[in-house]
Short mmCIF file of C-alpha atoms in Angstrom, two decimals:
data_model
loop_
_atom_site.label_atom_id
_atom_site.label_comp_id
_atom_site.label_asym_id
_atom_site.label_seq_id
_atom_site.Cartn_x
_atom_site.Cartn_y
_atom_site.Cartn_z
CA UNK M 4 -20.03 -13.56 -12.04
CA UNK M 5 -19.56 -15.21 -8.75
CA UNK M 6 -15.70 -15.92 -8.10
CA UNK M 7 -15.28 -18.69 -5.49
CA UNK M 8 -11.45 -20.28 -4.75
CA UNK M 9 -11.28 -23.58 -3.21
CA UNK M 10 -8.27 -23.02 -1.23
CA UNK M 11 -9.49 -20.25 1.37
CA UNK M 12 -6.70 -19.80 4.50
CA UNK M 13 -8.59 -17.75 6.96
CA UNK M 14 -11.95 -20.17 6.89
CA UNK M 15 -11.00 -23.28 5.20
CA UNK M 16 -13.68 -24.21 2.60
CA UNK M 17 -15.26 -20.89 3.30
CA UNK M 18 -17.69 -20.69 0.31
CA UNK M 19 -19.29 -24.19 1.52
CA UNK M 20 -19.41 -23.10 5.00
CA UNK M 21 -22.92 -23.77 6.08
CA UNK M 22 -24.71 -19.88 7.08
CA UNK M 23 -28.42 -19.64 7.57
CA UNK M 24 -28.87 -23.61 6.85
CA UNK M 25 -27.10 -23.46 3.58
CA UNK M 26 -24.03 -23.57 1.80
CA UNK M 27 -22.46 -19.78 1.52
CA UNK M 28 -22.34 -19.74 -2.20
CA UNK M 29 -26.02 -20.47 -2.03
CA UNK M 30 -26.91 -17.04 -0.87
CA UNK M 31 -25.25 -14.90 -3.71
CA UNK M 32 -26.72 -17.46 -6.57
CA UNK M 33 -29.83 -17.33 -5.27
CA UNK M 34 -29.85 -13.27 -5.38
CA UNK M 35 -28.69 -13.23 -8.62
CA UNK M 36 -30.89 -15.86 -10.06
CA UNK M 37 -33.46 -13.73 -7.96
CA UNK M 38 -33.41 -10.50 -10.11
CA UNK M 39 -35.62 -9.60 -12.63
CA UNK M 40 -32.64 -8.07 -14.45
CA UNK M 41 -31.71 -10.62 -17.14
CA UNK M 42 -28.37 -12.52 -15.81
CA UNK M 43 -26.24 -14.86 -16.73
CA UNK M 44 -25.12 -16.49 -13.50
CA UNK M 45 -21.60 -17.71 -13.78
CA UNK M 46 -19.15 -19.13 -11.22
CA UNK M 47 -15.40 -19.11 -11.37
CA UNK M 48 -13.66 -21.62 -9.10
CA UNK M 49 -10.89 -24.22 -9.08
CA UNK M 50 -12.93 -26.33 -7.16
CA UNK M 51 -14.91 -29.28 -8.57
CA UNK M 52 -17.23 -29.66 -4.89
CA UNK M 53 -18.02 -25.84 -4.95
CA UNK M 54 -18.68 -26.80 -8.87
CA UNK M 55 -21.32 -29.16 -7.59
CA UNK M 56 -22.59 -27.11 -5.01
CA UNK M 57 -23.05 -24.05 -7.11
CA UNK M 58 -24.60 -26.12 -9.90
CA UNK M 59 -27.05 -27.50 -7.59
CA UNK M 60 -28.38 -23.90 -7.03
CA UNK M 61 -28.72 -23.28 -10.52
CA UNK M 62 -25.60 -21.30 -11.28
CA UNK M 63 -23.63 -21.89 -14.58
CA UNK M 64 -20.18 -23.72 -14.14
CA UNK M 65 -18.95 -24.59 -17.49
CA UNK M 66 -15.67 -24.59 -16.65
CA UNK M 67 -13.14 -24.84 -13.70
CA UNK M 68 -10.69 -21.68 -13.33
CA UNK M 69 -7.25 -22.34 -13.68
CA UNK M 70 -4.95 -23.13 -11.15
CA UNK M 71 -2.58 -19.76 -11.55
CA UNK M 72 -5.92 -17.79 -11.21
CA UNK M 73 -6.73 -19.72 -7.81
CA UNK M 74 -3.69 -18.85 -5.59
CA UNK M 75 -3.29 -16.79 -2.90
CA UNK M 76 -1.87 -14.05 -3.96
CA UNK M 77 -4.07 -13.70 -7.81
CA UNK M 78 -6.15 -10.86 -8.03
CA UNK M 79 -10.13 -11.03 -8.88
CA UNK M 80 -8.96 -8.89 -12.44
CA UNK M 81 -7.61 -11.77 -14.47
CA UNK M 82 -10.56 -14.04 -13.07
CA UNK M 83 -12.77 -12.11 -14.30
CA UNK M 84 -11.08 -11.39 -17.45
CA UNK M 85 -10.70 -15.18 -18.13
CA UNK M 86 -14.29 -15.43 -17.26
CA UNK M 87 -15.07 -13.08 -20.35
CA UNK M 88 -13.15 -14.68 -22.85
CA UNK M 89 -14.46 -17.96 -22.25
CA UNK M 90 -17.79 -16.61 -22.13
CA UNK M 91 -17.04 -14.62 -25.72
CA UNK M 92 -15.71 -17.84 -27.43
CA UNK M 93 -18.64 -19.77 -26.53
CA UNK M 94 -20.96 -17.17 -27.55
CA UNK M 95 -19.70 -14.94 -30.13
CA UNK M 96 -20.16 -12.16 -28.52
CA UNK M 97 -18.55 -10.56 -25.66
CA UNK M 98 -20.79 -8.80 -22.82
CA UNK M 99 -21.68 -5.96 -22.16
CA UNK M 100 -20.72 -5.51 -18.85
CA UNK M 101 -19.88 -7.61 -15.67
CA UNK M 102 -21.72 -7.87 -12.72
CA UNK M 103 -19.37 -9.25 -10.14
CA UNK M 104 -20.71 -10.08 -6.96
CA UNK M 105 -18.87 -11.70 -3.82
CA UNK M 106 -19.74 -14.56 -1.92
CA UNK M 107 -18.86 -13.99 1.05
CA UNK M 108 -20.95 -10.91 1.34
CA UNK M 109 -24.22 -12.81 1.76
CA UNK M 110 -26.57 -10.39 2.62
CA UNK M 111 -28.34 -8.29 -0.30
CA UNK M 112 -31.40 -7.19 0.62
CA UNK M 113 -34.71 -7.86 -1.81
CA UNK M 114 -34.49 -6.09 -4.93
CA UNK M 115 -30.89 -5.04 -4.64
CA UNK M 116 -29.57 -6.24 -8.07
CA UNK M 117 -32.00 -4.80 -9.52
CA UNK M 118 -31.92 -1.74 -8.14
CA UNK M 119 -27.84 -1.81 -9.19
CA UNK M 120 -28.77 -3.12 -12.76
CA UNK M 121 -31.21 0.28 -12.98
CA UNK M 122 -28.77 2.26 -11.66
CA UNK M 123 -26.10 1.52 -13.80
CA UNK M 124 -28.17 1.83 -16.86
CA UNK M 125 -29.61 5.04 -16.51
CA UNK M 126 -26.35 6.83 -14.96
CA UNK M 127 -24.60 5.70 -17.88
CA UNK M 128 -21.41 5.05 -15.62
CA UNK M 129 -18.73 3.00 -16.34
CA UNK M 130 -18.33 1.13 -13.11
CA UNK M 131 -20.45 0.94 -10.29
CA UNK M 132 -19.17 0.12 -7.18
CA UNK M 133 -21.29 -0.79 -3.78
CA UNK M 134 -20.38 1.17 -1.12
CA UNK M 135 -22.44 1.53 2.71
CA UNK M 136 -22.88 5.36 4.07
CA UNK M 137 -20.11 5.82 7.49
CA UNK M 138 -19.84 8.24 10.00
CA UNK M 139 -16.49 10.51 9.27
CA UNK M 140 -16.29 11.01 12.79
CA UNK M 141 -15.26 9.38 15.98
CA UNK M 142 -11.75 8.51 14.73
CA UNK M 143 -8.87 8.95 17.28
CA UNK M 144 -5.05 8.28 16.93
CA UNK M 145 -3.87 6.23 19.30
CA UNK M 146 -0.10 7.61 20.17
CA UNK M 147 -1.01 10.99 21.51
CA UNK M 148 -4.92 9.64 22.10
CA UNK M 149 -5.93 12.78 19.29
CA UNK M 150 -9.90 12.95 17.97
CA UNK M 151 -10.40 13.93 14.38
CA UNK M 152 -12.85 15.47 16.10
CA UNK M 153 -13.96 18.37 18.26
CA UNK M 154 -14.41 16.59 21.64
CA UNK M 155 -16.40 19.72 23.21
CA UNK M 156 -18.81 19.56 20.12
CA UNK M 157 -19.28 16.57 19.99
CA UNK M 158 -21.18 15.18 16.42
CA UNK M 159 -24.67 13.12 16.96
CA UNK M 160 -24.35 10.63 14.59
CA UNK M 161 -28.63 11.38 13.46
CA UNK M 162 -27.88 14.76 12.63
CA UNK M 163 -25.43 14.75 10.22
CA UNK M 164 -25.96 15.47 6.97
CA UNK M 165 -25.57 13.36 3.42
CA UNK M 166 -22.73 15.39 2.45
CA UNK M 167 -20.92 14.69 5.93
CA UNK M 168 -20.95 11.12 5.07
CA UNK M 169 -18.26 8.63 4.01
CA UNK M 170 -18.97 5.95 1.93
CA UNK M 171 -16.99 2.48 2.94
CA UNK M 172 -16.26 0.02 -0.26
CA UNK M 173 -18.12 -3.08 1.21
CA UNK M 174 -16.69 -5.63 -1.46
CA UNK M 175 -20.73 -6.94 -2.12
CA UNK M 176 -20.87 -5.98 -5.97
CA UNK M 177 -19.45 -4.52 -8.99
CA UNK M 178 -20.64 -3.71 -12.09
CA UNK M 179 -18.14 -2.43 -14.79
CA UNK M 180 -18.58 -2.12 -18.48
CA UNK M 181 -16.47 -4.73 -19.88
CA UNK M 182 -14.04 -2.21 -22.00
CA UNK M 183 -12.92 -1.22 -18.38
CA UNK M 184 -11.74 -4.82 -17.73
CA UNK M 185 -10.20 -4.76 -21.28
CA UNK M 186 -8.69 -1.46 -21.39
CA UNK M 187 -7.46 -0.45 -17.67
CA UNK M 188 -7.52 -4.64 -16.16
CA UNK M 189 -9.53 -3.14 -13.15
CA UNK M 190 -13.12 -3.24 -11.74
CA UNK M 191 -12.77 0.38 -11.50
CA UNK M 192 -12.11 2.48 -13.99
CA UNK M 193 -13.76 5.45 -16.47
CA UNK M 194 -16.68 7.24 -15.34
CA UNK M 195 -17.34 5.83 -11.64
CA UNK M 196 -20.59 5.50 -9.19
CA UNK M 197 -21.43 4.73 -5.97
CA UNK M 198 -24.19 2.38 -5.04
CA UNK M 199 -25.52 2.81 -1.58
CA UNK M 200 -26.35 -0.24 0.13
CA UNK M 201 -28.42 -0.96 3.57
CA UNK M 202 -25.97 -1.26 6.44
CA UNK M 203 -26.81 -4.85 6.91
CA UNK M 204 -25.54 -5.69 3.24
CA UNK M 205 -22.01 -4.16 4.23
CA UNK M 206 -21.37 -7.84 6.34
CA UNK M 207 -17.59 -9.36 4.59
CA UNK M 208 -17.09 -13.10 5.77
CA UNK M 209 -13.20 -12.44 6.73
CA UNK M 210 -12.98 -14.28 10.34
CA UNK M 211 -15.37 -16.91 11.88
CA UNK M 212 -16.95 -13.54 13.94
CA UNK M 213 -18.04 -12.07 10.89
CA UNK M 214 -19.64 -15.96 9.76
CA UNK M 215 -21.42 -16.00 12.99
CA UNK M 216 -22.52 -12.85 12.63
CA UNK M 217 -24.17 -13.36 9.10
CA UNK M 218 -25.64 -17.29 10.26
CA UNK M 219 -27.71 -14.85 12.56
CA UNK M 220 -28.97 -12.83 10.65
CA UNK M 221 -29.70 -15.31 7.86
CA UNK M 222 -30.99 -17.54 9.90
CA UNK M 223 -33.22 -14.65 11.27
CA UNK M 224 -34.33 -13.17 7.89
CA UNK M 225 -36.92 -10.64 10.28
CA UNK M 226 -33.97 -9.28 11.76
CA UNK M 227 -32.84 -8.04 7.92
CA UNK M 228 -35.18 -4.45 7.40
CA UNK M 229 -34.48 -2.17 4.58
#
């Protein structure tokens, strides 16, 4: 499921924001759509042009969201919870689990889904959530100037070891067993894993740096190395 609100404040019309020659939304349907993984690629807006748009790339839209769901201040939960019902009454049966993936994180490098998808089913989780490896280091305070650090032995970044690492919640993708969503109205919830993803994926389309910064690399697909 690909949520995508109309009304976007930071970047108006965000998710039709042209990056790497193409709408925004383009990129995440395209992934999904990619994967060998069987999908059913579904977006939730409010918006009848991102509608068009996402239809156009072959997503499912068989619906528009409601407009309580599409505020400002309405979490991605009950989206995604309205998204399953729907789903369950046209089906008959509800799904298994939800693979939630952001548009405005369009970078996910070849075979990524997948690779999730695999993950999830043999570590028998209950969520999965993508996260990109960080440095725990080179952190100061600002008021005293205080390192978390020790300045005279000073880290190098190369040398440190898996378990040193932090992992930073990039946003990309989630996939949660459905009975979370039911049960504890969260993405996260019961047994919980961490997908690593490449650096490069970790790029979240907040400010017009950050959509700069992903035209170039998507417009520069050699400059995107697993």
């Amino acid at each position: 499921m690909i949520p995508a609100r109309g009304g976007s404040k930071g970047i108006p019309r965000k998710n039709l924001r042209e990056v790497g020659g193409r709408p925004l939304i383009s990129w995440t349907i395209e992934q999904a759509l990619s994967a060998h993984a069987d999908l059913h690629v579904l977006v939730s807006t409010d918006d009848e042009e991102i509608a068009e748009v996402a239809r156009a790339a072959g997503a499912d839209v068989p619906w528009l969201r409601p407009a309580e769901l599409a505020v400002d201040t309405a979490a991605t939960e009950p989206t995604v919870e309205h998204a399953i019902d729907r789903v369950t009454e046209a089906t008959g049966a509800e799904p298994e689990a939800v693979l939630l993936l952001q548009a405005t994180s369009p970078i996910r490098l070849p075979g990524t889904l997948d690779r999730a998808v695999q993950q999830y089913t043999d570590s028998g989780v209950d969520s999965l959530i993508g996260v990109i490896p960080k440095s725990p280091f080179f952190w100061w305070a600002s008021d005293p100037p205080t390192a978390d650090y020790d300045v005279d032995h000073r880290p190098r970044r190369q040398e440190l070891r898996p378990e040193q690492l932090r992992y930073y919640e990039n946003g990309s993708l989630y996939l949660t067993r459905t009975s979370v969503y039911r049960e504890q109205h969260n993405r996260i919830g019961g047994r919980i894993g961490l997908f690593v993803m490449h650096e490069v994926e970790g790029i979240d389309i907040d400010t017009l740096a950050d959509l700069h910064l992903a035209d170039a690399y998507l417009s520069h697909p050699e400059w995107i190395t697993a």
